[in-house]
XYZ file of C-alpha atoms in Angstrom:
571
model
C 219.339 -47.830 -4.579
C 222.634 -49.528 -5.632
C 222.703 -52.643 -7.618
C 223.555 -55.156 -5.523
C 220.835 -54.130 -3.021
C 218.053 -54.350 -6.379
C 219.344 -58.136 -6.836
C 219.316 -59.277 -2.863
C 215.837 -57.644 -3.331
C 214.621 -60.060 -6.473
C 216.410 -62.627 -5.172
C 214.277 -61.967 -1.899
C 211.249 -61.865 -3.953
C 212.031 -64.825 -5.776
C 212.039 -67.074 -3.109
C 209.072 -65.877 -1.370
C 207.267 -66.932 -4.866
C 209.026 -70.296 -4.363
C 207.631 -71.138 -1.291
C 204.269 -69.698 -2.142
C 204.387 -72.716 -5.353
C 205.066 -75.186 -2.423
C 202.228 -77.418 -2.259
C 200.451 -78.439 0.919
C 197.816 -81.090 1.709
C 194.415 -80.898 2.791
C 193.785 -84.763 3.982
C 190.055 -85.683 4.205
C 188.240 -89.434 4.886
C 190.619 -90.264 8.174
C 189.908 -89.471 11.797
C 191.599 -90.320 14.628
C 195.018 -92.169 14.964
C 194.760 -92.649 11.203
C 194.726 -88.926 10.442
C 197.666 -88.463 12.803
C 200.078 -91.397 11.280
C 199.045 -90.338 7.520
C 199.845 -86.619 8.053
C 203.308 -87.525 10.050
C 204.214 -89.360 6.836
C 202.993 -86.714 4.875
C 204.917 -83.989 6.362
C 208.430 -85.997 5.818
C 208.141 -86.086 2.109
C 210.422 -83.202 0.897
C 209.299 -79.746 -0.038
C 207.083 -80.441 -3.361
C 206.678 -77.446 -5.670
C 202.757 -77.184 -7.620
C 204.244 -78.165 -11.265
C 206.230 -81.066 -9.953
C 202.584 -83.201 -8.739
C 202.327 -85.089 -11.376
C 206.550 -86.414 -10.861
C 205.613 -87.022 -6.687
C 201.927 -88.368 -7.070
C 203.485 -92.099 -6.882
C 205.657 -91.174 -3.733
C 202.373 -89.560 -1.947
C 200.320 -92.335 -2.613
C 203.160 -94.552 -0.702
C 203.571 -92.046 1.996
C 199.603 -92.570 2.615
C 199.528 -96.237 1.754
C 202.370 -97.047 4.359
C 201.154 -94.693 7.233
C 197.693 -96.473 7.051
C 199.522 -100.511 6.574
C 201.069 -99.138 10.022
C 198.309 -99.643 11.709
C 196.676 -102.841 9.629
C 194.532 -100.759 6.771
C 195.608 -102.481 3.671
C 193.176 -101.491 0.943
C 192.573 -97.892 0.955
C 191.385 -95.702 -1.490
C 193.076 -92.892 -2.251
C 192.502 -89.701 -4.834
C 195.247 -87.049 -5.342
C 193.973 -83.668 -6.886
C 194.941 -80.424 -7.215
C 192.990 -76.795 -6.721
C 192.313 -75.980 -10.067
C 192.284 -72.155 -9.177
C 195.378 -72.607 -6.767
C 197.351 -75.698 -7.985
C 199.777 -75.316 -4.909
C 196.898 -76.581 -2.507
C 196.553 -80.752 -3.167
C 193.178 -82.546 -1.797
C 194.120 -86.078 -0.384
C 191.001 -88.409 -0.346
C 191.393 -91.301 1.612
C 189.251 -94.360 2.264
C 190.798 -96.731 4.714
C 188.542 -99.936 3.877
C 188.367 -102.685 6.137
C 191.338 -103.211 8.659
C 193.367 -106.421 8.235
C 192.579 -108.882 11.742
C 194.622 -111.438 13.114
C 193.369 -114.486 11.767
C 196.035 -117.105 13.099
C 198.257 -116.664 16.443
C 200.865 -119.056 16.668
C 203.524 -117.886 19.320
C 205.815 -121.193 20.082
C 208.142 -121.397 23.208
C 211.333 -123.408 22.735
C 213.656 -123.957 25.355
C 213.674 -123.682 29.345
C 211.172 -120.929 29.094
C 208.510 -123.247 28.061
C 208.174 -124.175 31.752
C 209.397 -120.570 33.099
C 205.955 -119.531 34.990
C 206.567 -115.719 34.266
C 206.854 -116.332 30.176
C 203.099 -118.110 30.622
C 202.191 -114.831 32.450
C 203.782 -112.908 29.445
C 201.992 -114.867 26.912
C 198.490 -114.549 28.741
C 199.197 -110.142 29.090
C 200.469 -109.773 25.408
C 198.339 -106.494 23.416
C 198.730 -108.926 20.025
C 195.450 -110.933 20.051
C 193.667 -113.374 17.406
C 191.166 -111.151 15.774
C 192.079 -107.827 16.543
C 192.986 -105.596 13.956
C 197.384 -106.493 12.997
C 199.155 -103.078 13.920
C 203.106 -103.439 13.183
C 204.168 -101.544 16.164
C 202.000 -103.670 18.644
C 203.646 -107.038 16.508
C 207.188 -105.480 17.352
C 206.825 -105.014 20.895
C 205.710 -108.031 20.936
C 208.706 -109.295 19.879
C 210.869 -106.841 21.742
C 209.164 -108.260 25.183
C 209.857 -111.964 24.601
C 213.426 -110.975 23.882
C 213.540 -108.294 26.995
C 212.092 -111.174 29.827
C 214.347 -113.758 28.394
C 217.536 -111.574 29.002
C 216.600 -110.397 32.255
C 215.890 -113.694 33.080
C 219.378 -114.782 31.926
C 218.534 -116.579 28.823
C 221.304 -115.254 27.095
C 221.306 -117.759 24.058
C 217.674 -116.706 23.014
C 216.820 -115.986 19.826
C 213.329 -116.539 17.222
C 214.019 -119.363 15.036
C 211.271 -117.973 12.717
C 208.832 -114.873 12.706
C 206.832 -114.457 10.127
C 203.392 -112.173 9.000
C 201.570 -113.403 6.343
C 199.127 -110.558 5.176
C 195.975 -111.465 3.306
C 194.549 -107.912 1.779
C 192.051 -109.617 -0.194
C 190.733 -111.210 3.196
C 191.424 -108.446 5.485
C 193.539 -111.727 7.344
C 196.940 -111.757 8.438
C 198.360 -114.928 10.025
C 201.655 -114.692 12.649
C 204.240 -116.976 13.557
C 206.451 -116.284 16.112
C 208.732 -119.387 17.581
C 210.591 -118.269 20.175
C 213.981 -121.050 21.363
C 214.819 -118.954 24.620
C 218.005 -121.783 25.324
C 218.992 -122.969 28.696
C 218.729 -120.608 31.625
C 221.631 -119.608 33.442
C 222.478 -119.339 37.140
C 224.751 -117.166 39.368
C 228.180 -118.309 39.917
C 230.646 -116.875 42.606
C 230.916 -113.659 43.534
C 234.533 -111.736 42.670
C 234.814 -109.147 44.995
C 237.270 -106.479 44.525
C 237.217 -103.777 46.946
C 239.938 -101.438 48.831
C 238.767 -102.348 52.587
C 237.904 -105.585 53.922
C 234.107 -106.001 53.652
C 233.448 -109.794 54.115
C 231.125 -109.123 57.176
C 229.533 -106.437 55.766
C 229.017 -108.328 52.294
C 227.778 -111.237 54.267
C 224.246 -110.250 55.106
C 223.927 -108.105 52.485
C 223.938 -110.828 49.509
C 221.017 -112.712 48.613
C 222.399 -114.437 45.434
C 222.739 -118.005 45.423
C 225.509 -119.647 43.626
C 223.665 -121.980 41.087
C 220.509 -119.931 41.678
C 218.649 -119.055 38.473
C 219.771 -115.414 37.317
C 217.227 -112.705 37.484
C 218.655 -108.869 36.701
C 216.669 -107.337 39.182
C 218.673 -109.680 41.708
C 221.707 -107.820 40.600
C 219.884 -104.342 40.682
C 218.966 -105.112 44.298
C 222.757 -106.131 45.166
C 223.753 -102.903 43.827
C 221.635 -100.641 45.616
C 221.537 -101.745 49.140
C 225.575 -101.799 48.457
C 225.136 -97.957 47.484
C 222.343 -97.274 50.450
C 225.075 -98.252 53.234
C 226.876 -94.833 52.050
C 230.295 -96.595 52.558
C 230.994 -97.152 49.126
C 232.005 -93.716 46.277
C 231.654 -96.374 44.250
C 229.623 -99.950 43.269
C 229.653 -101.668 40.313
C 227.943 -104.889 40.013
C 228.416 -107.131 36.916
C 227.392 -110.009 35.872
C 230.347 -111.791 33.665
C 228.228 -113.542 31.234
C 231.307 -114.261 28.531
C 233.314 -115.929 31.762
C 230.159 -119.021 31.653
C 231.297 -122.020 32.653
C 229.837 -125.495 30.799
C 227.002 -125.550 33.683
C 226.323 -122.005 32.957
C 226.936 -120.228 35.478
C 227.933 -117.186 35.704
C 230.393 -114.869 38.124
C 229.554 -111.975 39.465
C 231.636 -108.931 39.506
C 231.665 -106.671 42.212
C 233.971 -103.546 42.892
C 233.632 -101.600 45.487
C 236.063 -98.192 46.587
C 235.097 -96.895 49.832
C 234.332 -93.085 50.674
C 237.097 -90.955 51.997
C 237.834 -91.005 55.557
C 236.506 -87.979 56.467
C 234.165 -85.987 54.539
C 232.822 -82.727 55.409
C 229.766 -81.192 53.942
C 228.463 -76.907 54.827
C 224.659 -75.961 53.873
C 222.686 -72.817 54.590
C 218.813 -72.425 54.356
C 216.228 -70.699 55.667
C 212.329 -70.991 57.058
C 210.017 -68.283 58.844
C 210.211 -70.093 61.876
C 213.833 -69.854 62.422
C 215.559 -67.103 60.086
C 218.522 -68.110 58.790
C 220.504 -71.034 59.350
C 224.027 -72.632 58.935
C 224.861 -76.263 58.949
C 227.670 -78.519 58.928
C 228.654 -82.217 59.113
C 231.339 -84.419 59.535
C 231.277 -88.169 58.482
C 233.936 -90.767 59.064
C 231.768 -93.446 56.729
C 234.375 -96.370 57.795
C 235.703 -96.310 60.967
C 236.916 -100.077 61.044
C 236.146 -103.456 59.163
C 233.313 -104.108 61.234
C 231.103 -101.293 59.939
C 231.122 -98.528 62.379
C 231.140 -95.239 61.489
C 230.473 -91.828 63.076
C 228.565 -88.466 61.915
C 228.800 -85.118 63.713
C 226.331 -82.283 62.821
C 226.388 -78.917 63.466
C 223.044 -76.542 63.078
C 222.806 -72.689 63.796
C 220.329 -70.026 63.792
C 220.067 -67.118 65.802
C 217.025 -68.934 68.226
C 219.019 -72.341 67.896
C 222.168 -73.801 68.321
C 222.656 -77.363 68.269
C 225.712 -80.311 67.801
C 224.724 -83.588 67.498
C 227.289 -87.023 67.369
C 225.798 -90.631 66.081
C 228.210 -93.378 66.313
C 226.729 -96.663 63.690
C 227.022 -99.538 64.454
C 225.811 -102.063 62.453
C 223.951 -106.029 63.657
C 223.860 -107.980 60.814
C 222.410 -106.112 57.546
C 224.031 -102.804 58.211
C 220.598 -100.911 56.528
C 217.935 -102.785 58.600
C 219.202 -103.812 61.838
C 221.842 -101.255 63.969
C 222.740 -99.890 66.972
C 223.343 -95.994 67.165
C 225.051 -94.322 70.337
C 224.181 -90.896 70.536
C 225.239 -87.583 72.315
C 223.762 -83.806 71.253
C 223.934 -80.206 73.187
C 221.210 -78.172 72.336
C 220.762 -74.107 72.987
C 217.577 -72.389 72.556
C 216.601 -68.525 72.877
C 213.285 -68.468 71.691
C 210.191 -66.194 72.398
C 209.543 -67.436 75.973
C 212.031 -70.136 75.402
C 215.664 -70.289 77.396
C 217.151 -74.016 77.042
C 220.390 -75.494 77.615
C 220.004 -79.604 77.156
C 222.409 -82.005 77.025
C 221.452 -85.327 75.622
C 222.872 -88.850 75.295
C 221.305 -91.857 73.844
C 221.267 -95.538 72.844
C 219.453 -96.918 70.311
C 218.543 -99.771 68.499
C 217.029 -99.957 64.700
C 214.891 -102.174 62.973
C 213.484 -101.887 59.506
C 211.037 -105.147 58.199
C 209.787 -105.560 54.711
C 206.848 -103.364 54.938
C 210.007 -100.516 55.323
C 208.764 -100.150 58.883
C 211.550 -98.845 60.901
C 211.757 -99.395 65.293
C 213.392 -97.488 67.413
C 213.841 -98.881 71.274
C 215.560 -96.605 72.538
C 216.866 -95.164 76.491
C 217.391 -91.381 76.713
C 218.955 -89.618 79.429
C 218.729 -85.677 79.372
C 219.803 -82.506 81.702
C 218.009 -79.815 80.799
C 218.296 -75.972 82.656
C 215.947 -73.469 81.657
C 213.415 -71.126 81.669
C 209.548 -70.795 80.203
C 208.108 -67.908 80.830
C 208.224 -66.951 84.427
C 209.375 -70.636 85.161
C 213.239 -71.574 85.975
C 214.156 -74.694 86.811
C 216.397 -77.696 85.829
C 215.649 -81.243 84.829
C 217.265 -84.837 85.085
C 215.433 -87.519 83.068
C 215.711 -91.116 82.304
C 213.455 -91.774 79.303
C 212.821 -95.757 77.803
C 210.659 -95.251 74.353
C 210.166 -97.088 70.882
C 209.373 -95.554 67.926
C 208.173 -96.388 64.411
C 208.150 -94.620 61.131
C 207.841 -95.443 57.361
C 207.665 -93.259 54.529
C 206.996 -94.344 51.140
C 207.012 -92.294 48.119
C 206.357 -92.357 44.527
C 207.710 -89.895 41.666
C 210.997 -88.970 43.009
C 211.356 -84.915 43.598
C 208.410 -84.079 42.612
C 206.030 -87.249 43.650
C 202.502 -88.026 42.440
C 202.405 -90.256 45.543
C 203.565 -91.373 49.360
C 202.685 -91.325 52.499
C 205.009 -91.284 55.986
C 203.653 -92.356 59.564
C 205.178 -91.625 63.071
C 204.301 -92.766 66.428
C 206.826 -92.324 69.579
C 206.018 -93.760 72.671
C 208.054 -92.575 76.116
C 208.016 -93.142 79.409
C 209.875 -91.580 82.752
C 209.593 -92.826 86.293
C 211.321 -91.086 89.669
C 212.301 -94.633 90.561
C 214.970 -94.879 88.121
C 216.445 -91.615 88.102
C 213.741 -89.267 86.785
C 213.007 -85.668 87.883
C 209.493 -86.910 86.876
C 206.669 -89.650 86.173
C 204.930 -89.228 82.966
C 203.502 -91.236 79.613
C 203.965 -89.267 76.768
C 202.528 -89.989 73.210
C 203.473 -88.101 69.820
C 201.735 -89.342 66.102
C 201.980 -87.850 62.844
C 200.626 -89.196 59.272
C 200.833 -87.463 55.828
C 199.603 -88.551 52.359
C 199.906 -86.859 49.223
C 197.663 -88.379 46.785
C 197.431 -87.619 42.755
C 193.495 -86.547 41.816
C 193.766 -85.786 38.098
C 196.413 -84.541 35.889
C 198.890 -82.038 37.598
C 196.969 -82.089 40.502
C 197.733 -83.160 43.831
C 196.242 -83.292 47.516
C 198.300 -82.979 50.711
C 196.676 -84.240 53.887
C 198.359 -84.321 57.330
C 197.120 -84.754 60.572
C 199.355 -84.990 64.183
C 198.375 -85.883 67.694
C 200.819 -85.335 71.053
C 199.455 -86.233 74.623
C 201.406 -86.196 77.290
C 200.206 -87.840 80.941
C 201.524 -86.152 83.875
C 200.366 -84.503 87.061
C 200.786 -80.736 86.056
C 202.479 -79.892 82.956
C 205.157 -77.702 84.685
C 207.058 -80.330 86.004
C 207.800 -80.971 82.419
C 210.677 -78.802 80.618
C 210.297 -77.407 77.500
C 211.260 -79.635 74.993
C 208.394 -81.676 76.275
C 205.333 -79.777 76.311
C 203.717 -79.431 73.463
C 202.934 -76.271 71.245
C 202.198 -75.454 68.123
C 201.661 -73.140 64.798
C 204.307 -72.118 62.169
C 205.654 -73.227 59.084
C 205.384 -76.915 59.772
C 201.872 -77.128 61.393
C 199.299 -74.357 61.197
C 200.181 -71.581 58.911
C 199.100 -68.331 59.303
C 200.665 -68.455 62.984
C 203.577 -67.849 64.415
C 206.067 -70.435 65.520
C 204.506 -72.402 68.431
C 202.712 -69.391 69.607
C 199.865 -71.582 69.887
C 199.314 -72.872 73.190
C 198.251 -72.020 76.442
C 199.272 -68.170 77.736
C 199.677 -66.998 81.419
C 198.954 -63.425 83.169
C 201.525 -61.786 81.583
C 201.136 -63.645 77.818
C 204.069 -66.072 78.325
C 203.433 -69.708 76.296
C 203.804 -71.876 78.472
C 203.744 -75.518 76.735
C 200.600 -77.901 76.912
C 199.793 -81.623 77.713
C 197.779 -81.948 74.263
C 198.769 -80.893 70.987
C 196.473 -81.567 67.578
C 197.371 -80.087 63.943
C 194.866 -80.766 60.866
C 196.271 -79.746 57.518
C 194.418 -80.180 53.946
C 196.471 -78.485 50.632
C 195.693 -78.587 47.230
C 198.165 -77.899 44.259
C 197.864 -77.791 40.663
C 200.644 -77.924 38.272
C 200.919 -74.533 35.966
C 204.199 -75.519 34.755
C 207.149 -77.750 34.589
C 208.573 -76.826 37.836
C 205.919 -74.628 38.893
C 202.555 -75.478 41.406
C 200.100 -73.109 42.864
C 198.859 -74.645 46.077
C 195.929 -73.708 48.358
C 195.448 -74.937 52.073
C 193.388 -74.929 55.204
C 195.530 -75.768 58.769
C 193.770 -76.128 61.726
C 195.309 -76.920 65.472
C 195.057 -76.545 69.217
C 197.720 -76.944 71.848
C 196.012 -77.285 74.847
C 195.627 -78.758 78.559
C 191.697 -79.166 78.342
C 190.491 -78.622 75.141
C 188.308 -76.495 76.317
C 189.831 -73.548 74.616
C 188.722 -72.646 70.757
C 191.194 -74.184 67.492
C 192.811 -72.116 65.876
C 192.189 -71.881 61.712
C 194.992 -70.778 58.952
C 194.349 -70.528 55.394
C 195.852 -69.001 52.319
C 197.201 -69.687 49.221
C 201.440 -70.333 47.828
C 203.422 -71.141 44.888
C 205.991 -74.604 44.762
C 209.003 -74.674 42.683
C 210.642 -77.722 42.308
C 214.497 -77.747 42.712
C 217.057 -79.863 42.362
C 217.439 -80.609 46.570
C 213.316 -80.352 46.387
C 210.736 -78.160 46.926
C 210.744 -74.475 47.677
C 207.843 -73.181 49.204
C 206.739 -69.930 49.753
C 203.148 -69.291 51.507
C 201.128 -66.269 52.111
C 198.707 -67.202 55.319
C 195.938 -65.843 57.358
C 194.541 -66.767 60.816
C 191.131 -66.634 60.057
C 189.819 -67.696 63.246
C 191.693 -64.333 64.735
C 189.370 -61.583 65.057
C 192.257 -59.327 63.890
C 193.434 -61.536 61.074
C 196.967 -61.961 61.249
C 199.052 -62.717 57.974
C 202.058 -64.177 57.971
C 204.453 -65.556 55.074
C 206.050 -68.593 55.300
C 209.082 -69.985 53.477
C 210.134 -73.808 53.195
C 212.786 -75.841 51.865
C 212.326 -79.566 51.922
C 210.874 -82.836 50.415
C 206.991 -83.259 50.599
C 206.866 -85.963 53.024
């Protein structure tokens, strides 16, 4: 072996025997978030060789005696001693003692807050009470929260005049004085609005702020949203221009606005088991005119489905809660005993109320030629309706919890127009609920009816069926549902789909799920509901969840198994 590869070796050797003279600690006498803080400070001293103990034994003792003041221990005990057989392993012996209490509270209010009703509720939630045992961390968020309501309540002169602990180790006492001079509150001032397009009307109803009102940041958060939910804006900035105070301190607001593009054009693909492949498309025009109106064209194609669709917006007031929509579609369908061609205009008008309930009242007029099963024939309707919907969700992508409602209401009569007379009813409700950590449960239930003398005077796209990805796994797409002679679906007046899923988180973006879907599409009920179950696996993406089951139809007495893939938010 050549020299230089003998001295890498020793030198090799050599510092293995220096780490081996490293000393480590065994820490006995603490339990519990004591034993955690001491080791943490333990573990940052620097790397402590066996002979050099005696040198370090002060700086240990401070490690320990500082972890344990953390959280209010001020008279421990501690003994530092070394394996007398194996020096490089040091026994750390600590007693805590008695913890150091709270003795006196004295947390003053100067200023405007004194009479500001959510500083009282502050005051009444703080974690820093009279006799419980002084922790420093709980003493500085204390602090930090008095200073973090007073800005977001636009006390912007506040500051503590004194704060002070006074620590008694001999009494296991400490005494605190905090006196808090939050200043004058300020209030909103004018708004500056600088912005490419005219948006007066549209800033109009949107604005809630007050001049002279008393600032509140979440005002401004508020502003800035619903400015960013109207999806006219690239961007929104919303400031509040607190070194521009005037003597009565109030203070501007700044708000810029640069409107989206004229046109903007947006191409997605995607997939699911009930309709293969798929290709979409859309084309906005986000501002059409200073008034609000805009229009959105969308384009969707599979090989079963082709469909174009044109909303023109325009907005009543608060262009997110109250609008008008105008719409127009042309749908083709070649599906299993499916042939449709329907053409479809609309007009509708949207409410949404502060429970984020959203009405539809809408009038629908469709043509629609086609053919189910052994049926041809062609339709003309005139259909009134209303519908609500809400969803609500918690979490963001991947929620811990939401729930979303439906219920549509329509009606056709032959004296205004209508092919045919009928009442028909659709409902659907979903909740995902969190039941313990990482795990989730996913109940849905949905409920069609539809009133009319015999449900072939109905076409298609009103009769119900169902089964597939969406309602009973384990089933093909709407292959449930009544069947003639020959096994052609032909569409029922009743429709019912019961779904209960259970996931567990396994990893970060991973959940294994397991489900049982039930469902009946029927004109009687007198026929027996079908039953899916089977098990899948959830992986959370950036545009939501992928999911990918494997299913069986139990209820089958040839089992059928089908896989079903999904791309889409929970609820």
């Amino acid at each position: 072996m050549k020299k230089g590869a003998w001295g890498l070796l020793a030198l090799l050797l050599l510092s293995l025997g220096a780490r081996a003279d490293e000393i480590s600690f065994r820490l006995k006498g603490l339990k519990g978030a004591l034993e955690d803080n001491t080791r943490i400070y333990l573990n940052q001293l620097p790397p402590i060789e066996a002979e050099q103990l005696p040198r370090f034994r002060k700086d240990i003792q401070t490690a320990v005696i500082t972890s344990l003041q953390a959280l209010g221990y001020y008279s421990p005990d501690i003994e530092i001693t070394a394996d007398k057989d194996k020096p490089e392993r040091v026994l750390v012996q600590v007693t805590a003692g008695e913890p150091v209490r709270i003795r006196e509270l004295n947390i003053n209010l100067q200023g405007e807050s004194q009479s500001d009703p959510q500083f009282t509720l502050l005051l009444s939630q703080l974690a820093l009470r009279k006799n419980d045992v002084f922790q420093h961390n709980t003493y500085e968020k204390t602090k930090a929260s008095l200073l973090s309501l007073a800005l977001s309540r636009g006390y912007f002169d506040a500051q503590y005049q004194h704060n002070q602990v006074l620590v008694h180790p001999q009494e296991n006492a400490a005494d605190v004085i905090l006196v808090f001079d939050s200043g004058p509150r300020y209030k909103f001032g004018e708004l500056q609005v600088d912005s490419d397009r005219p948006v007066a009307r549209l800033l109009d109803p949107l604005v809630e702020i007050k001049p002279g009102a008393p600032y509140q940041a979440g005002e401004i958060s508020k502003l800035s949203r619903a400015l960013s939910s109207t999806q006219y804006f690239r961007t929104v900035e919303v400031l509040p221009m607190i070194s521009e105070a005037d003597e009565n301190h109030r203070i501007p607001l700044s708000v810029v606005l640069r409107a989206k593009a004229n046109n903007e054009v947006e191409v997605g693909v995607g997939f699911s088991t009930d309709e293969g492949p798929r290709l979409s498309s859309s084309w906005d025009k986000p501002w059409i005119n200073s008034l609000g109106h805009s229009l959105q064209t969308n384009l969707k194609i599979s090989e079963p489905k082709q469909d174009i669709t044109v909303v023109y917006k325009i907005p009543r007031g608060n262009p997110l809660n109250n609008y008008y929509t105008v719409q127009g579609g042309y749908q083709m369908l070649d599906q299993d005993d499916t042939k449709s061609d329907r053409i479809v205009a609309s007009i509708h008008r949207w409410d949404k109320d502060a429970e984020d309930w959203t009405r539809d009242v809408f009038i629908r007029s469709e043509f629609e030629s086609y053919t189910q099963g052994q049926q041809s024939d062609e339709s003309f309707l005139l259909i009134p309706g209303v519908s609500y919907n809400r969803t609500r969700v918690r979490g963001g992508l991947d929620p811990d919890w939401g729930d979303s409602q439906q219920a549509t209401l329509e009606l056709s009569e032959p004296w205004w127009g209508s092919n045919t007379r009928f009442i028909r009813l659709f409902g659907r409700t979903k909740w995902l609920r969190t039941v313990g950590e990482g795990q989730r449960v996913i109940a849905r239930a949905e409920q069609g009816a539809v009133w009319v003398d015999e449900v072939d005077e109905l076409p298609p796209s009103l009769r119900f069926f169902t089964g597939g990805d969406m309602t009973v796994r384990g089933f093909s797409y709407q292959s449930i549902t009544p069947i003639d002679e020959n096994g052609d679906r032909l569409g029922a007046k009743y429709a019912t789909a019961l779904s209960l899923e259970y996931d567990y988180k396994v990893a970060e973006k991973w959940r294994l799920a397991t489900f049982v879907d039930t469902g009946t599409a029927t004109n009687d009920y007198t026929e027996d509901w079908k039953v899916g179950t089977g098990v899948g696996v959830r992986w959370q993406t950036p545009v939501g969840p992928v999911r990918l089951d494997l299913a069986f139809g139990v209820s089958e007495d040839q089992v059928p198994m089908r896989i079903h893939f999904t791309l889409g938010p929970d609820l």
